[in-house]
mmCIF file of C-alpha atoms in Angstrom:
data_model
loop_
_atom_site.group_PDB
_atom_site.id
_atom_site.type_symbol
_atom_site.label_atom_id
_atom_site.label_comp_id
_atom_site.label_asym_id
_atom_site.label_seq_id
_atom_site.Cartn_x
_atom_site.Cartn_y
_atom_site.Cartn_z
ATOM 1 C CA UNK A 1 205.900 -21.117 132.375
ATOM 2 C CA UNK A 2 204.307 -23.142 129.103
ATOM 3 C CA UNK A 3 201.190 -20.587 128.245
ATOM 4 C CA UNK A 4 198.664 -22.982 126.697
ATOM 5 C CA UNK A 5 197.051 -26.637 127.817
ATOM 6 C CA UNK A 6 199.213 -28.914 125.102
ATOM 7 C CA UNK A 7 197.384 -27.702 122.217
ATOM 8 C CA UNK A 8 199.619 -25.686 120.691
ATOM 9 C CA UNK A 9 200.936 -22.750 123.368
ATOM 10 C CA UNK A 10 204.282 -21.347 123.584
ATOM 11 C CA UNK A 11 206.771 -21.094 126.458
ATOM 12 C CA UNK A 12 208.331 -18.018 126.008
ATOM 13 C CA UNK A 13 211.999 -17.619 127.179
ATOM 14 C CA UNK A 14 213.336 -14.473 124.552
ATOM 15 C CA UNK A 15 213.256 -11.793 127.078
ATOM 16 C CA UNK A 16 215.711 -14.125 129.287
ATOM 17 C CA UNK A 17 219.770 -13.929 129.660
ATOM 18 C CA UNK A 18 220.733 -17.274 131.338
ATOM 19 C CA UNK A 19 224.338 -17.273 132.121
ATOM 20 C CA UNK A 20 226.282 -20.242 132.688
ATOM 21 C CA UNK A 21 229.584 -21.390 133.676
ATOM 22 C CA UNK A 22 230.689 -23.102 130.587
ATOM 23 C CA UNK A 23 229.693 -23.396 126.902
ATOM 24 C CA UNK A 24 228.354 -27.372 127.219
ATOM 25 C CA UNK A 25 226.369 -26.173 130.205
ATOM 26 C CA UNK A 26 224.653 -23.794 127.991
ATOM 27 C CA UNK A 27 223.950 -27.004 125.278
ATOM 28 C CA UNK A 28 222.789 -28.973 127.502
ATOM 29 C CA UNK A 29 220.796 -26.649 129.419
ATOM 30 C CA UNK A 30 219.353 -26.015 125.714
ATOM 31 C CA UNK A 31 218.660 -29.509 125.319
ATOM 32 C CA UNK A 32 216.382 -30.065 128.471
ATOM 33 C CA UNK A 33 214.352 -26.712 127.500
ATOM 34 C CA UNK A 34 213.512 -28.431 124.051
ATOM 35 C CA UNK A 35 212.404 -31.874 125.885
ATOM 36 C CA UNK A 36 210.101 -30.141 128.676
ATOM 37 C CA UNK A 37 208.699 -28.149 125.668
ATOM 38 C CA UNK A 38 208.155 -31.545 124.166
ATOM 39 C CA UNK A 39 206.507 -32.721 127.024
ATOM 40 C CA UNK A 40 204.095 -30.022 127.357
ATOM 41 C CA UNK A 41 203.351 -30.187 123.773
ATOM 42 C CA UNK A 42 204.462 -26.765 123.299
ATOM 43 C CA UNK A 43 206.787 -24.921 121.194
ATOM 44 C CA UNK A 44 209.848 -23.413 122.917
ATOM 45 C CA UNK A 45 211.230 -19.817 122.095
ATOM 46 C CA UNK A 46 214.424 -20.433 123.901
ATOM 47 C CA UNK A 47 216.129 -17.479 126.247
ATOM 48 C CA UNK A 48 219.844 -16.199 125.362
ATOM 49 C CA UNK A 49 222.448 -18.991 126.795
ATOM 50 C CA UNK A 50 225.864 -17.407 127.616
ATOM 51 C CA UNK A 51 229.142 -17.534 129.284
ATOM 52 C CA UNK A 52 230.013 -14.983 131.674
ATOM 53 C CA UNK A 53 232.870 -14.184 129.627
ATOM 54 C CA UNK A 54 229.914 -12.992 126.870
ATOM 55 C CA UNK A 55 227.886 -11.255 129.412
ATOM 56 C CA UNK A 56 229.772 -7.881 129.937
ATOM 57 C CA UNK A 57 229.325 -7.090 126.396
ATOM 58 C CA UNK A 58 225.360 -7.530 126.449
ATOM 59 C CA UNK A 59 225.161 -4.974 129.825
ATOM 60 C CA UNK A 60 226.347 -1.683 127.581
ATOM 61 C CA UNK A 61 226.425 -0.708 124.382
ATOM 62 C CA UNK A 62 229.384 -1.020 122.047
ATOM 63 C CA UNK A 63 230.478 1.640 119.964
ATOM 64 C CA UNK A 64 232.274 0.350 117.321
ATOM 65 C CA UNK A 65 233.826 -3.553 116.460
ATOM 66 C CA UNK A 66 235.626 -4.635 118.947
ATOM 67 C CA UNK A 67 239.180 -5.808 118.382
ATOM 68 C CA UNK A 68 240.436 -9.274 118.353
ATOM 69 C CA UNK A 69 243.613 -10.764 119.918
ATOM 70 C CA UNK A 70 245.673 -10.074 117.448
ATOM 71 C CA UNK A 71 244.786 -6.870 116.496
ATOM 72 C CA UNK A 72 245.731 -5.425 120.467
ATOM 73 C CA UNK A 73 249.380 -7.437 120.154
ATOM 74 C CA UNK A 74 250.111 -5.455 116.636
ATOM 75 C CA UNK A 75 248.720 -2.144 118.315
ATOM 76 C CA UNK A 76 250.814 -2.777 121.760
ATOM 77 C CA UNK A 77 254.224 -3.701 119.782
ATOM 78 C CA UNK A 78 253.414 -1.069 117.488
ATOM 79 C CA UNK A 79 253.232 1.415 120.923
ATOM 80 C CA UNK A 80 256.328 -0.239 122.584
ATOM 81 C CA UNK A 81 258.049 0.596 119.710
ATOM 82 C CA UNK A 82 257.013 3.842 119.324
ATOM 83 C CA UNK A 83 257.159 4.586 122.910
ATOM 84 C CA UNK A 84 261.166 4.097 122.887
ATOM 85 C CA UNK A 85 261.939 5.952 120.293
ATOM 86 C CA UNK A 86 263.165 8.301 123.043
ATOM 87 C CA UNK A 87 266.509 7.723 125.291
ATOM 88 C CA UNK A 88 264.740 8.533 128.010
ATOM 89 C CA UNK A 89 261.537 6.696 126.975
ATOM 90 C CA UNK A 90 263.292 3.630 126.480
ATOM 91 C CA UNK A 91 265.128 4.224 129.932
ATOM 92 C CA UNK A 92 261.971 3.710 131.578
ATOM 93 C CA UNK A 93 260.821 0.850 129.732
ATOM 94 C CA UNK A 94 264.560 -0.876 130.568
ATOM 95 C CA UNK A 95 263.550 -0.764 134.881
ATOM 96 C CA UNK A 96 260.662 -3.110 133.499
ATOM 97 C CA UNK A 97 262.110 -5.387 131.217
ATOM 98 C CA UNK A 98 264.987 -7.008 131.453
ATOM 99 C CA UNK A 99 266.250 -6.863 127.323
ATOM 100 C CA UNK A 100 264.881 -4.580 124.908
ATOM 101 C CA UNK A 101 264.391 -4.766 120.997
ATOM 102 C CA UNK A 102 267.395 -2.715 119.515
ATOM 103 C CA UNK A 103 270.333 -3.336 121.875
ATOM 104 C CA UNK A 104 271.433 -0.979 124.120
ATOM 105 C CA UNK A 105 271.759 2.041 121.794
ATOM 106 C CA UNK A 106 269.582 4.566 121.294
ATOM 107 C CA UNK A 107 266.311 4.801 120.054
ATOM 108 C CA UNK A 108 264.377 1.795 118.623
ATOM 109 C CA UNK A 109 266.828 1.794 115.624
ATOM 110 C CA UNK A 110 267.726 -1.380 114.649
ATOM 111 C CA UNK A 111 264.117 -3.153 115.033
ATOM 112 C CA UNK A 112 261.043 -4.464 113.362
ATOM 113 C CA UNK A 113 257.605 -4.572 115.011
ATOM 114 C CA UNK A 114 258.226 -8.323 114.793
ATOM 115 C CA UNK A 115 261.131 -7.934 117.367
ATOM 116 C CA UNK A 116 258.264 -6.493 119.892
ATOM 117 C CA UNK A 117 255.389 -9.072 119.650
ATOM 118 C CA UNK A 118 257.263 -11.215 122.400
ATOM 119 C CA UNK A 119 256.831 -7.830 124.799
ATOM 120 C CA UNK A 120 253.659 -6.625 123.494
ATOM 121 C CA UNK A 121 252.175 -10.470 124.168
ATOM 122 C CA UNK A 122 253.045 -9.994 127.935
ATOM 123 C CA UNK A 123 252.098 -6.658 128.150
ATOM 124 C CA UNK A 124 248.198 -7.236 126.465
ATOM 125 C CA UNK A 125 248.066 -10.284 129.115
ATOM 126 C CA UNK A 126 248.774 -7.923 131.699
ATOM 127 C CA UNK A 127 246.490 -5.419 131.051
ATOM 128 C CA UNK A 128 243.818 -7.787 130.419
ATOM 129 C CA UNK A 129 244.458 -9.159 133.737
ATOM 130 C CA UNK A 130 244.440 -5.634 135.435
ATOM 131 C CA UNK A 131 241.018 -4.678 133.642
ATOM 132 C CA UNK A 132 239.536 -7.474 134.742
ATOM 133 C CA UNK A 133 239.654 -6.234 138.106
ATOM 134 C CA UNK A 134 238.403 -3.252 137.101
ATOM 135 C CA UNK A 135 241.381 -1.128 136.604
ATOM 136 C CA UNK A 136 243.788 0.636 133.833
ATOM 137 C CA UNK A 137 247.594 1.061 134.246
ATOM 138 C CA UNK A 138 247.350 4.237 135.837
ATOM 139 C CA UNK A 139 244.629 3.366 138.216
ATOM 140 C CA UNK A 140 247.301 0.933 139.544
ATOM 141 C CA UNK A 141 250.188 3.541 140.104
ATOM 142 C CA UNK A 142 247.752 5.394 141.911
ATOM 143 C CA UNK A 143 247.489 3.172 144.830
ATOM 144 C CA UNK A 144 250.939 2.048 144.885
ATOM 145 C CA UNK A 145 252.628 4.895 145.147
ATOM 146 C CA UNK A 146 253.400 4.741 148.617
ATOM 147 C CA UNK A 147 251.328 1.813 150.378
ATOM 148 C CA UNK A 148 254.632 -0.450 149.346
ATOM 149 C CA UNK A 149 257.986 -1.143 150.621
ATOM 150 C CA UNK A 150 259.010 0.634 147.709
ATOM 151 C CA UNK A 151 257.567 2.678 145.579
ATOM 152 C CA UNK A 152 256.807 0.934 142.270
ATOM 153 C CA UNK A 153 253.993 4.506 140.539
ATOM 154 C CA UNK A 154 257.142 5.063 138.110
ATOM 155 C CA UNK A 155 257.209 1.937 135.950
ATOM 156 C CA UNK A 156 253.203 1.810 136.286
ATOM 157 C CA UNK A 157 253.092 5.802 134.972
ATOM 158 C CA UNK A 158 255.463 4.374 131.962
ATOM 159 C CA UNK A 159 253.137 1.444 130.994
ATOM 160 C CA UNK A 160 249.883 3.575 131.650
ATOM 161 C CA UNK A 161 251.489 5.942 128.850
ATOM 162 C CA UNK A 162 251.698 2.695 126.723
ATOM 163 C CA UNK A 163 248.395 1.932 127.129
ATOM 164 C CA UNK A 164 247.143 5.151 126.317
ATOM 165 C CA UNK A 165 249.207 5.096 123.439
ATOM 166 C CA UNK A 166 247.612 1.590 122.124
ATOM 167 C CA UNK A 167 243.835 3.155 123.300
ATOM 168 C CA UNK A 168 244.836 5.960 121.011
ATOM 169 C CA UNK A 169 245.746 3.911 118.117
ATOM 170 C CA UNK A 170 242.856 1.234 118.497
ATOM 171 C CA UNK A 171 240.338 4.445 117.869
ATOM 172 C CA UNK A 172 241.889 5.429 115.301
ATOM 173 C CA UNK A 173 241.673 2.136 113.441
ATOM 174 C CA UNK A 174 237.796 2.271 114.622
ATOM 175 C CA UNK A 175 238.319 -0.689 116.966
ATOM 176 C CA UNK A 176 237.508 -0.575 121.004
ATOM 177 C CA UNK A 177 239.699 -2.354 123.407
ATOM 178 C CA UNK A 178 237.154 -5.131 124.806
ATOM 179 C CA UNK A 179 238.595 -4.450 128.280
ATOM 180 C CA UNK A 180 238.673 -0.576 128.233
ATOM 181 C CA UNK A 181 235.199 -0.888 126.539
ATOM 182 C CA UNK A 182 233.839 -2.008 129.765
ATOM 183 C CA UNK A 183 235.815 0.552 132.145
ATOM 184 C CA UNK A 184 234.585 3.421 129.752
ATOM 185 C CA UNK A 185 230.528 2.482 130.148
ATOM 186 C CA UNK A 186 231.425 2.052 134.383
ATOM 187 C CA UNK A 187 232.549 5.703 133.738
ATOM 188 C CA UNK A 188 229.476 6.908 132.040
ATOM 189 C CA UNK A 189 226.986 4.905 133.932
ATOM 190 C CA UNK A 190 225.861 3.570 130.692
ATOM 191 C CA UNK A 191 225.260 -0.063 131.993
ATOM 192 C CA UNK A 192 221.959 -1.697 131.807
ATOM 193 C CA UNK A 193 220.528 -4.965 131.961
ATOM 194 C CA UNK A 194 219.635 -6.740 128.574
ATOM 195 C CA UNK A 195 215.741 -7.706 130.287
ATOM 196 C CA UNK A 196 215.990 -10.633 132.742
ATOM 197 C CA UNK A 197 219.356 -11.940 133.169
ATOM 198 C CA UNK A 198 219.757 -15.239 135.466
ATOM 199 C CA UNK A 199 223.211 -16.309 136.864
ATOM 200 C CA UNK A 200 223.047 -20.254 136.886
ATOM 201 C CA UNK A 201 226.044 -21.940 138.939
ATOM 202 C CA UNK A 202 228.350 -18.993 138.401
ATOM 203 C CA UNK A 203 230.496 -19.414 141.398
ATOM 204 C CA UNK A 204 233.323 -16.794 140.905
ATOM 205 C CA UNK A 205 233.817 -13.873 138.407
ATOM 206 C CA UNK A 206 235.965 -10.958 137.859
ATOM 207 C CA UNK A 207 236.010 -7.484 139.389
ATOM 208 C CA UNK A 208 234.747 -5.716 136.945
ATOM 209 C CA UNK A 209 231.845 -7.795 136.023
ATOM 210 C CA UNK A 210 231.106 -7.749 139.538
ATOM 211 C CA UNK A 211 230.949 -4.242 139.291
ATOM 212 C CA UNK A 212 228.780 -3.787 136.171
ATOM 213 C CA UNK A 213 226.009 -5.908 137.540
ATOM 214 C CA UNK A 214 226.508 -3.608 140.790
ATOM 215 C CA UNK A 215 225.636 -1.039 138.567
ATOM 216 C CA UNK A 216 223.448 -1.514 135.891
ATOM 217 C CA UNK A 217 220.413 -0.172 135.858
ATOM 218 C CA UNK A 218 216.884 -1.654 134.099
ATOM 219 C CA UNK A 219 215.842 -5.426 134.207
ATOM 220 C CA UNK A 220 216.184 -8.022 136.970
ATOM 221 C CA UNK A 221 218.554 -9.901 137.902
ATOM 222 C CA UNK A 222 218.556 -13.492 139.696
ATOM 223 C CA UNK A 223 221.307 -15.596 140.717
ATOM 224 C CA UNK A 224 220.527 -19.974 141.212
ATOM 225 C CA UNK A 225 223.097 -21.653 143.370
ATOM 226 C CA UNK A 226 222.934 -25.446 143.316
ATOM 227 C CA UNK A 227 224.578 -26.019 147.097
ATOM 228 C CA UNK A 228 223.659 -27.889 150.411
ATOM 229 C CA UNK A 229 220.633 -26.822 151.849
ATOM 230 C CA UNK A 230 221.284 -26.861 154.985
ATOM 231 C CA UNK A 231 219.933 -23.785 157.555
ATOM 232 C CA UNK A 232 222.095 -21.187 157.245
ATOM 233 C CA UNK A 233 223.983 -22.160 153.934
ATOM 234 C CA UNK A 234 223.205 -19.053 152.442
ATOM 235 C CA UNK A 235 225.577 -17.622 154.495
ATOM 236 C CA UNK A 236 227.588 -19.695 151.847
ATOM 237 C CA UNK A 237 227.271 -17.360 148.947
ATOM 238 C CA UNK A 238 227.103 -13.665 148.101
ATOM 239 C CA UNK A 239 223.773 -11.577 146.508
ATOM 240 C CA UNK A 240 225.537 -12.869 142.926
ATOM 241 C CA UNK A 241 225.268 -16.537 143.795
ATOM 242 C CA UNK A 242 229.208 -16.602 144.330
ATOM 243 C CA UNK A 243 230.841 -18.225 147.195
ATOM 244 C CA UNK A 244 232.476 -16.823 149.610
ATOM 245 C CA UNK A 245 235.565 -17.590 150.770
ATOM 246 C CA UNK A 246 236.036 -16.862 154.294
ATOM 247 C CA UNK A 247 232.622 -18.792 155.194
ATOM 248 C CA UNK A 248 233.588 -21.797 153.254
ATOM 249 C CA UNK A 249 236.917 -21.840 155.169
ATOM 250 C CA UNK A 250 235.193 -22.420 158.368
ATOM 251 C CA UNK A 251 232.510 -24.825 156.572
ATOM 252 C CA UNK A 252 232.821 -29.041 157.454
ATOM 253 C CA UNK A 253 233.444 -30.550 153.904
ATOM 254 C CA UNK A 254 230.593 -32.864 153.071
ATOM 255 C CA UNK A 255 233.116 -35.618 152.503
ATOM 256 C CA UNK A 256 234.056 -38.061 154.929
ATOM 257 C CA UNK A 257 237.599 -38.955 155.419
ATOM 258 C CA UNK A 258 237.272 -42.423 154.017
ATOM 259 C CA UNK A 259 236.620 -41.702 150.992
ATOM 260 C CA UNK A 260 239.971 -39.806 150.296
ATOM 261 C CA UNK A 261 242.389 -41.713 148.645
ATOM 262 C CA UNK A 262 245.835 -39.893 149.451
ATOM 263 C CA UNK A 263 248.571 -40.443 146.072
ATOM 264 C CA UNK A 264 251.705 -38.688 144.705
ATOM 265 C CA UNK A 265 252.463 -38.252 141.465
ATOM 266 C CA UNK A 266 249.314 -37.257 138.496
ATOM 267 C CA UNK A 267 250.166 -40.771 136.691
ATOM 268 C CA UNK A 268 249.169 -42.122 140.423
ATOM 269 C CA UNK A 269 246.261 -40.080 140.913
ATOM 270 C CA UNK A 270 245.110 -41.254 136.895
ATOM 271 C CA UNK A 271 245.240 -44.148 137.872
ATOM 272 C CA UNK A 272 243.344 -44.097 141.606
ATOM 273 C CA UNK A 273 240.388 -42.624 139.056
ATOM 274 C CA UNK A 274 240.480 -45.296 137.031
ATOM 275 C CA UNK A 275 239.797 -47.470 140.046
ATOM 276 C CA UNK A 276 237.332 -45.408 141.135
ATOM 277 C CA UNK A 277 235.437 -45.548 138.222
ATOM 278 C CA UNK A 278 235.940 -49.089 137.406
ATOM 279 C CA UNK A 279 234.010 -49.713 140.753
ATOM 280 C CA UNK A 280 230.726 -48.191 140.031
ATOM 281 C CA UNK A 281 230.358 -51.035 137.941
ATOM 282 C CA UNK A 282 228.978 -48.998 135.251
ATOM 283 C CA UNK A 283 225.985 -47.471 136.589
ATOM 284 C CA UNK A 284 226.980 -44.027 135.030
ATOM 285 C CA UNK A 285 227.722 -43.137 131.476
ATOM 286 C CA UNK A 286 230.320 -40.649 131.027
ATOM 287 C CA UNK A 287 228.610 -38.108 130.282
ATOM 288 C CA UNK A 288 227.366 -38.250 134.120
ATOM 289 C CA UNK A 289 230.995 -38.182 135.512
ATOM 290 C CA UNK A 290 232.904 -35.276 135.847
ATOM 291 C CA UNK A 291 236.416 -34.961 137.238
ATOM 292 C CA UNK A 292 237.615 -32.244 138.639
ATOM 293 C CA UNK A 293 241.570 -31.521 138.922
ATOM 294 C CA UNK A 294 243.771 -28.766 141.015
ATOM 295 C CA UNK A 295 246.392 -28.468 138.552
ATOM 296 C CA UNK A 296 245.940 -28.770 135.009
ATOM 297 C CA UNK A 297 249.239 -31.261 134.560
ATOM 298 C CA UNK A 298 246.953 -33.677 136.009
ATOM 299 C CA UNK A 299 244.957 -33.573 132.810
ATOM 300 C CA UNK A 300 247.479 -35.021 130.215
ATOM 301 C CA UNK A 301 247.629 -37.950 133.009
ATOM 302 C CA UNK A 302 243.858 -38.695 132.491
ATOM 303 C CA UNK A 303 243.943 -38.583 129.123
ATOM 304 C CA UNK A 304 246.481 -40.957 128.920
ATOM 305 C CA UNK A 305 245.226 -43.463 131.281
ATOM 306 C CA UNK A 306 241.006 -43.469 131.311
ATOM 307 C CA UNK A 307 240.934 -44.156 127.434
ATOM 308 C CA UNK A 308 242.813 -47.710 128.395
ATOM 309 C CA UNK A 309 240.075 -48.223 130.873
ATOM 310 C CA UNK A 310 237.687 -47.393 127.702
ATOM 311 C CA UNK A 311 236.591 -44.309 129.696
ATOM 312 C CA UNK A 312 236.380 -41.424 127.138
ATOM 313 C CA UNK A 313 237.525 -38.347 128.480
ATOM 314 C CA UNK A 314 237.079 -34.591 127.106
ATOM 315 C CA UNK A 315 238.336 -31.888 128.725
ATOM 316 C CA UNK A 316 235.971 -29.425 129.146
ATOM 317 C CA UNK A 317 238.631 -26.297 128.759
ATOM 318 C CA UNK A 318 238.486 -27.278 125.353
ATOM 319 C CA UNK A 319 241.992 -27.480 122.676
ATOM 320 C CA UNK A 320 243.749 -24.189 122.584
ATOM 321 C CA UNK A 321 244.395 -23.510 118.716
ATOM 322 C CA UNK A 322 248.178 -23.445 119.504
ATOM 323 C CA UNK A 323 247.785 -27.519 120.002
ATOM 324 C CA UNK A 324 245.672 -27.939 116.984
ATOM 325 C CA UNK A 325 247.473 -29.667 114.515
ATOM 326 C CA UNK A 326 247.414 -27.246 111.426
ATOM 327 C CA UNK A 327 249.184 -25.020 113.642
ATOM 328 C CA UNK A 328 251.678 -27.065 114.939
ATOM 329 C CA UNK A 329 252.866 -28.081 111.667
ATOM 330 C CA UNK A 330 253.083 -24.085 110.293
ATOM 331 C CA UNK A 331 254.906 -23.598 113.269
ATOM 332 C CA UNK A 332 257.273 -26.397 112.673
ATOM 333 C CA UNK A 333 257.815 -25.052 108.832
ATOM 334 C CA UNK A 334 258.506 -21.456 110.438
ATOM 335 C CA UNK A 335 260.760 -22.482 112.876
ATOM 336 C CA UNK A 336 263.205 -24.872 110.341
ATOM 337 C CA UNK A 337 262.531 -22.060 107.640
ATOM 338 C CA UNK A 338 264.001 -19.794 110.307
ATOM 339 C CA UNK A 339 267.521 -21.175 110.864
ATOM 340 C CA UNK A 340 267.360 -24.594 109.256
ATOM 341 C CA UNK A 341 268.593 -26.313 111.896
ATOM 342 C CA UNK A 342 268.515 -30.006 112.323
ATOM 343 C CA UNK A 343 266.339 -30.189 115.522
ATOM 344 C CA UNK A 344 263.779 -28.180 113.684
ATOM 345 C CA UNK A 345 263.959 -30.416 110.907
ATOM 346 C CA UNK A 346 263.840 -33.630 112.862
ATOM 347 C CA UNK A 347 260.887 -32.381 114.538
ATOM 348 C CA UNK A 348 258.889 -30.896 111.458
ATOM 349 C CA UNK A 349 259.217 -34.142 109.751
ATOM 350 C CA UNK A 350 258.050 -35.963 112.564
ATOM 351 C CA UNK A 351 254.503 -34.402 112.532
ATOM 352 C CA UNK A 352 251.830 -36.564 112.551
ATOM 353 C CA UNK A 353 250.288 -35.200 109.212
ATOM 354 C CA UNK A 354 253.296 -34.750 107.418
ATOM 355 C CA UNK A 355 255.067 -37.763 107.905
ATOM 356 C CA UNK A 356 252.395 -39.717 106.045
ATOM 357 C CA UNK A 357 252.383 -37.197 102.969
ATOM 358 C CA UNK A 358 256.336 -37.907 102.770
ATOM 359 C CA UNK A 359 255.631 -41.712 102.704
ATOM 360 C CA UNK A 360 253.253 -41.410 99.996
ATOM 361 C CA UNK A 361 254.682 -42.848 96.663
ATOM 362 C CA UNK A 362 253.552 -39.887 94.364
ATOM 363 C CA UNK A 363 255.271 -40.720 90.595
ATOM 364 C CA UNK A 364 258.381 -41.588 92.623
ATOM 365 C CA UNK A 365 260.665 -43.939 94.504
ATOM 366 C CA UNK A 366 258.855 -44.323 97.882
ATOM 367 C CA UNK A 367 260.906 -43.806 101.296
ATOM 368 C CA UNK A 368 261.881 -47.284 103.149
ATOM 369 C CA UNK A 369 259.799 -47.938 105.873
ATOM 370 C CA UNK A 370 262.167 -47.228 108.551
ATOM 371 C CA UNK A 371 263.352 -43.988 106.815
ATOM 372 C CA UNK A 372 263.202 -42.084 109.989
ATOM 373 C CA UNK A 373 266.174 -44.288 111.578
ATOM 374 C CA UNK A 374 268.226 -43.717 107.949
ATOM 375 C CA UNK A 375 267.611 -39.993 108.636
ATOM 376 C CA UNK A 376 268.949 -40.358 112.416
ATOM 377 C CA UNK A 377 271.989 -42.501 111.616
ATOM 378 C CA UNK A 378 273.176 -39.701 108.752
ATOM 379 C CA UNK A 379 273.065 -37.466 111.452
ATOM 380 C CA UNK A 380 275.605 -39.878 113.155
ATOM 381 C CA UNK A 381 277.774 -39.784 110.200
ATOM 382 C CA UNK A 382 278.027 -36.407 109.162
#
């Protein structure tokens, strides 16, 4: 609460951890603080806003930097590779992948690191995955060593030796694995509380952060659900403010049957939106309006259609960088660089911030406008 009478107090929030579900939750949440602060005629020392996928990092104490994406793909095709150096290494790494860098001779001879990065990719999702249940490679062939049809501890054994090998490496670098970071403080039972930490609308998380907050010790923690509050809805959720499954399952839907509008394909349900929204008549701005989808190939269907409608729409997942256009156009250059082929060239010149610079009359004969046809028809004629 505001300490003062609007004369100057101060509403002190610093000793607070608010986690939220998604980064523009956290900005706006910011953004009301600052205008009740406003109102009170006070001035606002805000609490920490975070995602959940922050969170695990502020419950234990880090030992070194920890390292990034790319670092852990280097390290684990830098492992793979070592790791089948061996015949008999590299037997076991052939019962879980189909191809291997190298042929089928011995050894690793015969490739680069480069060759693994495709391998090592998979392999860093996986084990991300994995930890963020709570678990390492061996962990896993530990329980499936005979609880299966078949039994599947080999190939788990092989990649936990992998992983130890890339665990290895990363400390020697001075980096920590983000995901074995957390598994190693669950082991020492160095996980604490950063003060008051308040779970706002988190509705699911993983394993292991599920276990951290089980066990860390110090501060308080709080969990706010925003749900129906009807008796007995707090059946609803867990002591984290999650839900849980099996009750919802059983739970009447608070929506009646009329107003579902049954459609096939995502163009048709873009466009059942758009009639959706274009009844409310504007009485909402957009920013009060959010859509929620099942599948994410509905989204490039919204896109398309609500900005007809003049709807803006963002998605709130954000662009991955690997759609950014920078990117797309140095991965165009690599790929015709590669093997010059025509369909590489086709497309690289067909980028959206290239094909302007090639129109550009720089000291030189400028390209017809419909240069692109010219460069399909020679095609033709070659």
């Amino acid at each position: 609460e505001p300490q003062g009478d609007g004369g100057g107090g101060e509403a002190r929030m610093d000793g607070a951890v608010v986690v939220l579900p998604g980064s523009r939750a956290g900005r706006r949440l910011k953004e009301l603080l600052v205008e009740a602060a406003a109102e009170r005629g006070v001035r606002l020392v805000p609490p920490a806003v975070v995602t959940q996928g922050v969170l695990p990092e502020l419950l234990y104490e880090l030992d070194g930097p920890l390292a990034s994406g790319t670092v852990r793909r280097l390290v684990w095709g830098e492992a793979l590779r070592d790791a089948a150096g061996t015949p008999a290494a590299r037997e076991h790494l052939s019962r879980i992948f189909a191809a291997l860098p190298g042929g089928a001779g011995a050894g690793s001879g015969g490739s680069t690191l480069g060759d693994w990065f495709p391998l090592a990719r998979e392999l860093s999702q996986l084990a991300r995955t994995v930890a963020a249940g709570g678990y390492r490679f061996r962990d896993v062939a530990e329980r499936c060593g005979g609880s299966l049809l078949f039994d599947d501890a080999p190939r788990w054994r092989t990649l936990a030796r992998v992983q130890d090998r890339v665990e290895a490496r990363l400390e020697e670098l001075g980096y920590g694995d983000p995901d074995l970071s957390r598994l190693r403080a669950l082991d020492r039972g160095a996980v604490r509380l950063p003060g008051d930490v308040w779970l706002v609308g988190v509705a699911e998380m993983t394993g292991v952060l599920r276990r951290m907050l089980a066990e860390a010790r110090d501060g308080t923690l709080r969990a706010l659900v925003h749900g129906p509050g009807d008796p007995g809805a707090e059946a609803l959720y867990d002591e984290l403010g999650c839900v849980r499954v099996e009750a919802w399952s059983a739970h009447e839907p608070p929506v009646p049957d009329e107003a579902i509008r049954m459609v096939d394909r995502p163009a048709h349900q873009a466009e059942a939106v758009a009639e959706i929204l274009a009844a409310l008549g504007g009485r909402y701005a957009p920013d009060d309006v959010a859509i929620g989808v099942p599948s994410s190939e509905v989204v490039p269907a919204l896109e398309q259609r609500l900005p007809k409608s003049g709807v803006p729409v963002r998605d709130a997942a954000g662009t991955p960088l690997s759609a950014a256009g920078p990117f797309r156009l140095l991965r165009g250059v690599a790929e015709f660089v590669a093997d010059r082929r025509w369909e590489a060239f086709a497309a690289l010149v067909r980028h959206p911030d290239l094909a302007p610079a090639l129109e550009a009359e720089e000291g030189g004969e400028a390209l017809p406008g419909d240069w692109l046809t010219c460069l399909d028809l020679s095609l033709i004629h070659i």
